[in-house]
Amino acid sequence: MQAERAKYRMLSVAIACALASGFGLAAPEAPVADAATAKFFDAHNLVPNLRRTAEQTKDDVVIRLGVAHEDAAGQVGYSFGGATPEAIELRDKTCAADLVVVARPQPEYRSAFSEDGSVVFTVRRFHVERVLRKSSPIPDAIPSEIVVGALGSTVTVHAHKISVLRPYVADFRPGKTYLLFLRVIPGSSAFESPARSAYDISQEPAVSIVEKPLGLPVEDALGEIGSAATLCPYGPGRGALER
């Protein structure tokens, strides 16, 4: 019996190590992200397999991505006449998002290869302080903590750093408070934070990830978002949030 238990423990360790090497990380206590999230961040137009390249290279690797722009024609056809340009931008982002929250990031974050190994992404937990908008894909009861994924980060494979860098993607810092415009990741309970979709509202004036001021005092901005949320369709967000 003891021999069987020892064999079982050795098998469990081997499986854990195999999973860890697949992500290019030390053995995690839990999966970095669920399968749907890992698949969501696949980027087929990069190298054939960044994960395989990481296994073979003897150097650090850095991949720099641009920022795609969605078709503006897909935006919701609501008129926000009379509002300032800053308010209009916030209202458009509100209707484009599935979930808009004020939240604080937790210190720990995890990075991994996407399912096809073509890119690196990061997931982090956020403590939700305030919900400003939720669309139909969102459960009525929002948990106090949500998981947010973003394209780009760095993993280490065989002591070499493998990095995917993308402009305007948030480098979230513990202790800060953020205004987040999020999208549902299909098949997952996690959310995506697209480029140009987060504002640090810990200070006045609040500054977005593109180093552009929020344009309004924070409470006024949150009020504009709350007003817009009453006009947005209840269905999935669509429009100007970038992938």
Short mmCIF file of C-alpha atoms in Angstrom, two decimals:
data_model
loop_
_atom_site.label_atom_id
_atom_site.label_comp_id
_atom_site.label_asym_id
_atom_site.label_seq_id
_atom_site.Cartn_x
_atom_site.Cartn_y
_atom_site.Cartn_z
CA MET A 1 0.00 0.00 0.00
CA GLN A 2 2.79 2.45 0.88
CA ALA A 3 4.53 1.67 -2.42
CA GLU A 4 1.31 2.42 -4.31
CA ARG A 5 0.90 5.74 -2.47
CA ALA A 6 4.49 6.72 -3.25
CA LYS A 7 3.95 5.85 -6.91
CA TYR A 8 0.80 7.98 -6.95
CA ARG A 9 2.63 10.96 -5.39
CA MET A 10 5.42 10.69 -7.97
CA LEU A 11 2.87 10.59 -10.80
CA SER A 12 1.08 13.67 -9.44
CA VAL A 13 4.35 15.60 -9.25
CA ALA A 14 5.23 14.59 -12.81
CA ILE A 15 1.87 15.81 -14.11
CA ALA A 16 2.22 19.12 -12.26
CA CYS A 17 5.71 19.65 -13.69
CA ALA A 18 4.51 18.84 -17.19
CA LEU A 19 1.73 21.40 -16.92
CA ALA A 20 4.16 23.99 -15.58
CA SER A 21 6.63 23.46 -18.42
CA GLY A 22 3.77 23.89 -20.88
CA PHE A 23 3.25 27.41 -19.56
CA GLY A 24 6.97 28.11 -19.32
CA LEU A 25 6.64 28.83 -15.59
CA ALA A 26 7.50 27.27 -12.27
CA ALA A 27 4.90 24.77 -11.10
CA PRO A 28 1.80 26.83 -10.20
CA GLU A 29 -0.52 26.06 -7.31
CA ALA A 30 -3.46 26.43 -9.71
CA PRO A 31 -3.87 26.87 -13.47
CA VAL A 32 -2.88 30.31 -14.72
CA ALA A 33 -6.21 30.66 -16.52
CA ASP A 34 -9.03 28.48 -17.72
CA ALA A 35 -8.91 26.93 -21.18
CA ALA A 36 -11.38 29.44 -22.67
CA THR A 37 -9.22 32.37 -21.59
CA ALA A 38 -6.04 30.77 -22.92
CA LYS A 39 -7.75 30.17 -26.27
CA PHE A 40 -9.24 33.67 -26.36
CA PHE A 41 -5.79 35.26 -26.48
CA ASP A 42 -4.54 33.16 -29.42
CA ALA A 43 -2.92 35.42 -32.03
CA HIS A 44 -2.41 33.28 -35.12
CA ASN A 45 -0.64 35.99 -37.13
CA LEU A 46 2.52 35.94 -35.01
CA VAL A 47 5.38 33.46 -35.25
CA PRO A 48 4.15 29.91 -35.94
CA ASN A 49 4.60 29.02 -32.29
CA LEU A 50 6.19 31.40 -29.82
CA ARG A 51 6.19 28.71 -27.15
CA ARG A 52 8.19 26.36 -29.40
CA THR A 53 10.57 29.20 -30.26
CA ALA A 54 11.03 29.82 -26.54
CA GLU A 55 11.98 26.19 -26.00
CA GLN A 56 14.62 26.33 -28.76
CA THR A 57 16.16 29.78 -28.39
CA LYS A 58 19.19 30.67 -26.30
CA ASP A 59 18.30 34.35 -26.18
CA ASP A 60 15.59 36.58 -24.77
CA VAL A 61 12.72 37.18 -27.18
CA VAL A 62 10.63 40.36 -27.49
CA ILE A 63 7.55 40.60 -29.72
CA ARG A 64 6.02 44.06 -30.16
CA LEU A 65 2.40 44.29 -31.22
CA GLY A 66 0.43 47.19 -32.65
CA VAL A 67 -3.10 48.11 -31.66
CA ALA A 68 -5.99 47.12 -33.92
CA HIS A 69 -8.94 49.45 -34.37
CA GLU A 70 -12.46 48.14 -34.55
CA ASP A 71 -14.92 49.31 -37.16
CA ALA A 72 -16.57 52.46 -35.85
CA ALA A 73 -19.72 51.51 -37.73
CA GLY A 74 -20.26 48.80 -35.14
CA GLN A 75 -20.90 51.37 -32.42
CA VAL A 76 -24.31 51.66 -30.84
CA GLY A 77 -26.48 54.15 -32.71
CA TYR A 78 -27.40 56.38 -29.78
CA SER A 79 -27.10 60.16 -29.91
CA PHE A 80 -25.22 61.86 -27.10
CA GLY A 81 -25.80 65.37 -28.42
CA GLY A 82 -24.95 68.27 -26.16
CA ALA A 83 -22.24 66.42 -24.27
CA THR A 84 -18.59 67.45 -24.25
CA PRO A 85 -16.15 65.40 -26.39
CA GLU A 86 -14.74 63.84 -23.19
CA ALA A 87 -18.20 62.79 -22.03
CA ILE A 88 -19.08 61.40 -25.46
CA GLU A 89 -15.93 59.26 -25.45
CA LEU A 90 -16.76 57.86 -22.02
CA ARG A 91 -20.36 57.18 -23.03
CA ASP A 92 -19.27 55.40 -26.20
CA LYS A 93 -16.87 53.24 -24.21
CA THR A 94 -19.62 52.47 -21.72
CA CYS A 95 -21.93 51.07 -24.39
CA ALA A 96 -19.06 49.17 -26.03
CA ALA A 97 -18.21 47.39 -22.77
CA ASP A 98 -19.90 44.38 -21.19
CA LEU A 99 -18.91 45.50 -17.71
CA VAL A 100 -17.76 48.86 -16.33
CA VAL A 101 -16.43 48.86 -12.79
CA VAL A 102 -14.31 50.75 -10.30
CA ALA A 103 -11.88 48.19 -8.91
CA ARG A 104 -8.53 47.65 -7.19
CA PRO A 105 -5.95 45.11 -8.48
CA GLN A 106 -4.59 42.40 -6.22
CA PRO A 107 -0.76 42.22 -5.95
CA GLU A 108 -0.35 38.78 -7.52
CA TYR A 109 -0.68 38.18 -11.23
CA ARG A 110 0.08 35.25 -13.51
CA SER A 111 1.36 35.17 -17.08
CA ALA A 112 1.26 32.32 -19.59
CA PHE A 113 1.27 31.37 -23.25
CA SER A 114 -2.06 31.35 -25.06
CA GLU A 115 -3.49 27.98 -26.05
CA ASP A 116 -1.74 27.86 -29.43
CA GLY A 117 1.50 29.22 -28.00
CA SER A 118 1.46 32.28 -30.24
CA VAL A 119 1.33 35.00 -27.61
CA VAL A 120 1.67 35.72 -23.89
CA PHE A 121 -1.14 37.06 -21.72
CA THR A 122 -1.64 38.00 -18.06
CA VAL A 123 -4.48 37.42 -15.61
CA ARG A 124 -5.03 39.33 -12.37
CA ARG A 125 -7.75 39.46 -9.74
CA PHE A 126 -9.51 42.74 -8.99
CA HIS A 127 -11.61 43.69 -5.98
CA VAL A 128 -14.78 45.35 -7.29
CA GLU A 129 -15.78 48.51 -5.46
CA ARG A 130 -18.52 49.81 -7.74
CA VAL A 131 -20.44 48.50 -10.76
CA LEU A 132 -21.41 51.18 -13.28
CA ARG A 133 -22.64 49.10 -16.23
CA LYS A 134 -23.33 45.46 -16.99
CA SER A 135 -24.77 43.96 -20.14
CA SER A 136 -26.86 40.83 -20.64
CA PRO A 137 -23.94 38.33 -20.62
CA ILE A 138 -23.12 39.40 -17.05
CA PRO A 139 -24.75 37.57 -14.11
CA ASP A 140 -27.05 39.67 -11.94
CA ALA A 141 -24.80 39.10 -8.94
CA ILE A 142 -21.28 40.40 -9.63
CA PRO A 143 -18.72 38.72 -7.33
CA SER A 144 -16.62 40.95 -5.11
CA GLU A 145 -13.55 39.73 -7.00
CA ILE A 146 -13.25 39.29 -10.76
CA VAL A 147 -10.48 37.90 -12.97
CA VAL A 148 -9.21 40.21 -15.71
CA GLY A 149 -6.97 39.14 -18.58
CA ALA A 150 -4.89 41.33 -20.88
CA LEU A 151 -2.72 40.61 -23.90
CA GLY A 152 1.03 40.91 -23.31
CA SER A 153 3.51 40.13 -20.52
CA THR A 154 6.69 38.16 -19.90
CA VAL A 155 7.31 34.52 -19.08
CA THR A 156 10.60 32.78 -18.39
CA VAL A 157 11.58 29.63 -20.29
CA HIS A 158 14.92 27.95 -19.54
CA ALA A 159 16.16 31.16 -17.86
CA HIS A 160 15.31 33.26 -20.94
CA LYS A 161 12.68 36.00 -20.94
CA ILE A 162 9.95 35.72 -23.55
CA SER A 163 8.03 39.00 -23.80
CA VAL A 164 5.02 40.20 -25.76
CA LEU A 165 4.66 43.98 -25.54
CA ARG A 166 1.65 45.98 -26.64
CA PRO A 167 1.15 49.74 -26.32
CA TYR A 168 -1.63 51.17 -24.17
CA VAL A 169 -2.28 47.99 -22.20
CA ALA A 170 -2.49 48.67 -18.50
CA ASP A 171 0.38 48.01 -16.13
CA PHE A 172 -1.86 47.72 -13.09
CA ARG A 173 -0.34 48.67 -9.74
CA PRO A 174 -1.55 47.48 -6.33
CA GLY A 175 -2.85 50.27 -4.14
CA LYS A 176 -4.31 52.14 -7.12
CA THR A 177 -7.98 52.39 -8.04
CA TYR A 178 -9.00 51.92 -11.67
CA LEU A 179 -11.98 52.58 -13.86
CA LEU A 180 -12.22 49.53 -16.14
CA PHE A 181 -14.15 49.03 -19.35
CA LEU A 182 -14.23 45.24 -19.75
CA ARG A 183 -15.44 42.61 -22.17
CA VAL A 184 -16.63 39.09 -21.45
CA ILE A 185 -14.31 36.27 -22.50
CA PRO A 186 -16.70 33.74 -24.09
CA GLY A 187 -16.93 30.47 -22.21
CA SER A 188 -15.09 31.87 -19.20
CA SER A 189 -15.94 33.74 -16.01
CA ALA A 190 -12.98 36.07 -16.72
CA PHE A 191 -13.00 39.42 -18.50
CA GLU A 192 -10.70 41.06 -21.03
CA SER A 193 -9.16 44.50 -20.49
CA PRO A 194 -8.59 45.78 -24.05
CA ALA A 195 -6.09 48.46 -24.95
CA ARG A 196 -7.04 52.03 -23.97
CA SER A 197 -9.78 50.79 -21.67
CA ALA A 198 -8.48 51.55 -18.16
CA TYR A 199 -8.10 54.77 -16.18
CA ASP A 200 -6.16 55.32 -12.99
CA ILE A 201 -8.63 57.29 -10.88
CA SER A 202 -6.49 57.32 -7.75
CA GLN A 203 -5.48 60.88 -8.53
CA GLU A 204 -6.91 64.05 -10.06
CA PRO A 205 -6.88 64.49 -12.96
CA ALA A 206 -7.29 60.80 -13.69
CA VAL A 207 -4.97 59.57 -16.44
CA SER A 208 -5.70 56.73 -18.83
CA ILE A 209 -3.25 54.13 -20.07
CA VAL A 210 -2.68 56.27 -23.17
CA GLU A 211 -1.49 59.11 -20.93
CA LYS A 212 -4.60 61.07 -21.86
CA PRO A 213 -6.51 62.78 -19.04
CA LEU A 214 -9.96 61.49 -18.25
CA GLY A 215 -11.16 64.98 -19.19
CA LEU A 216 -13.64 65.33 -16.34
CA PRO A 217 -13.47 65.24 -12.53
CA VAL A 218 -13.71 61.60 -11.48
CA GLU A 219 -17.18 61.81 -9.91
CA ASP A 220 -18.50 63.73 -12.92
CA ALA A 221 -17.04 61.07 -15.22
CA LEU A 222 -18.63 58.27 -13.20
CA GLY A 223 -21.93 60.15 -13.37
CA GLU A 224 -21.69 60.38 -17.16
CA ILE A 225 -21.00 56.65 -17.34
CA GLY A 226 -23.95 55.89 -15.08
CA SER A 227 -26.24 58.02 -17.23
CA ALA A 228 -25.01 56.40 -20.43
CA ALA A 229 -25.53 52.93 -18.97
CA THR A 230 -29.27 53.61 -18.74
CA LEU A 231 -29.35 54.26 -22.51
CA CYS A 232 -27.05 51.46 -23.68
CA PRO A 233 -28.68 48.29 -25.04
CA TYR A 234 -28.85 45.51 -22.48
CA GLY A 235 -27.24 43.12 -24.95
CA PRO A 236 -23.50 42.47 -25.30
CA GLY A 237 -21.27 45.53 -25.54
CA ARG A 238 -20.17 46.44 -29.05
CA GLY A 239 -18.26 49.30 -30.57
CA ALA A 240 -15.11 51.22 -29.86
CA LEU A 241 -13.20 49.12 -27.33
CA GLU A 242 -10.03 47.91 -29.00
CA ARG A 243 -8.63 44.39 -29.19
#
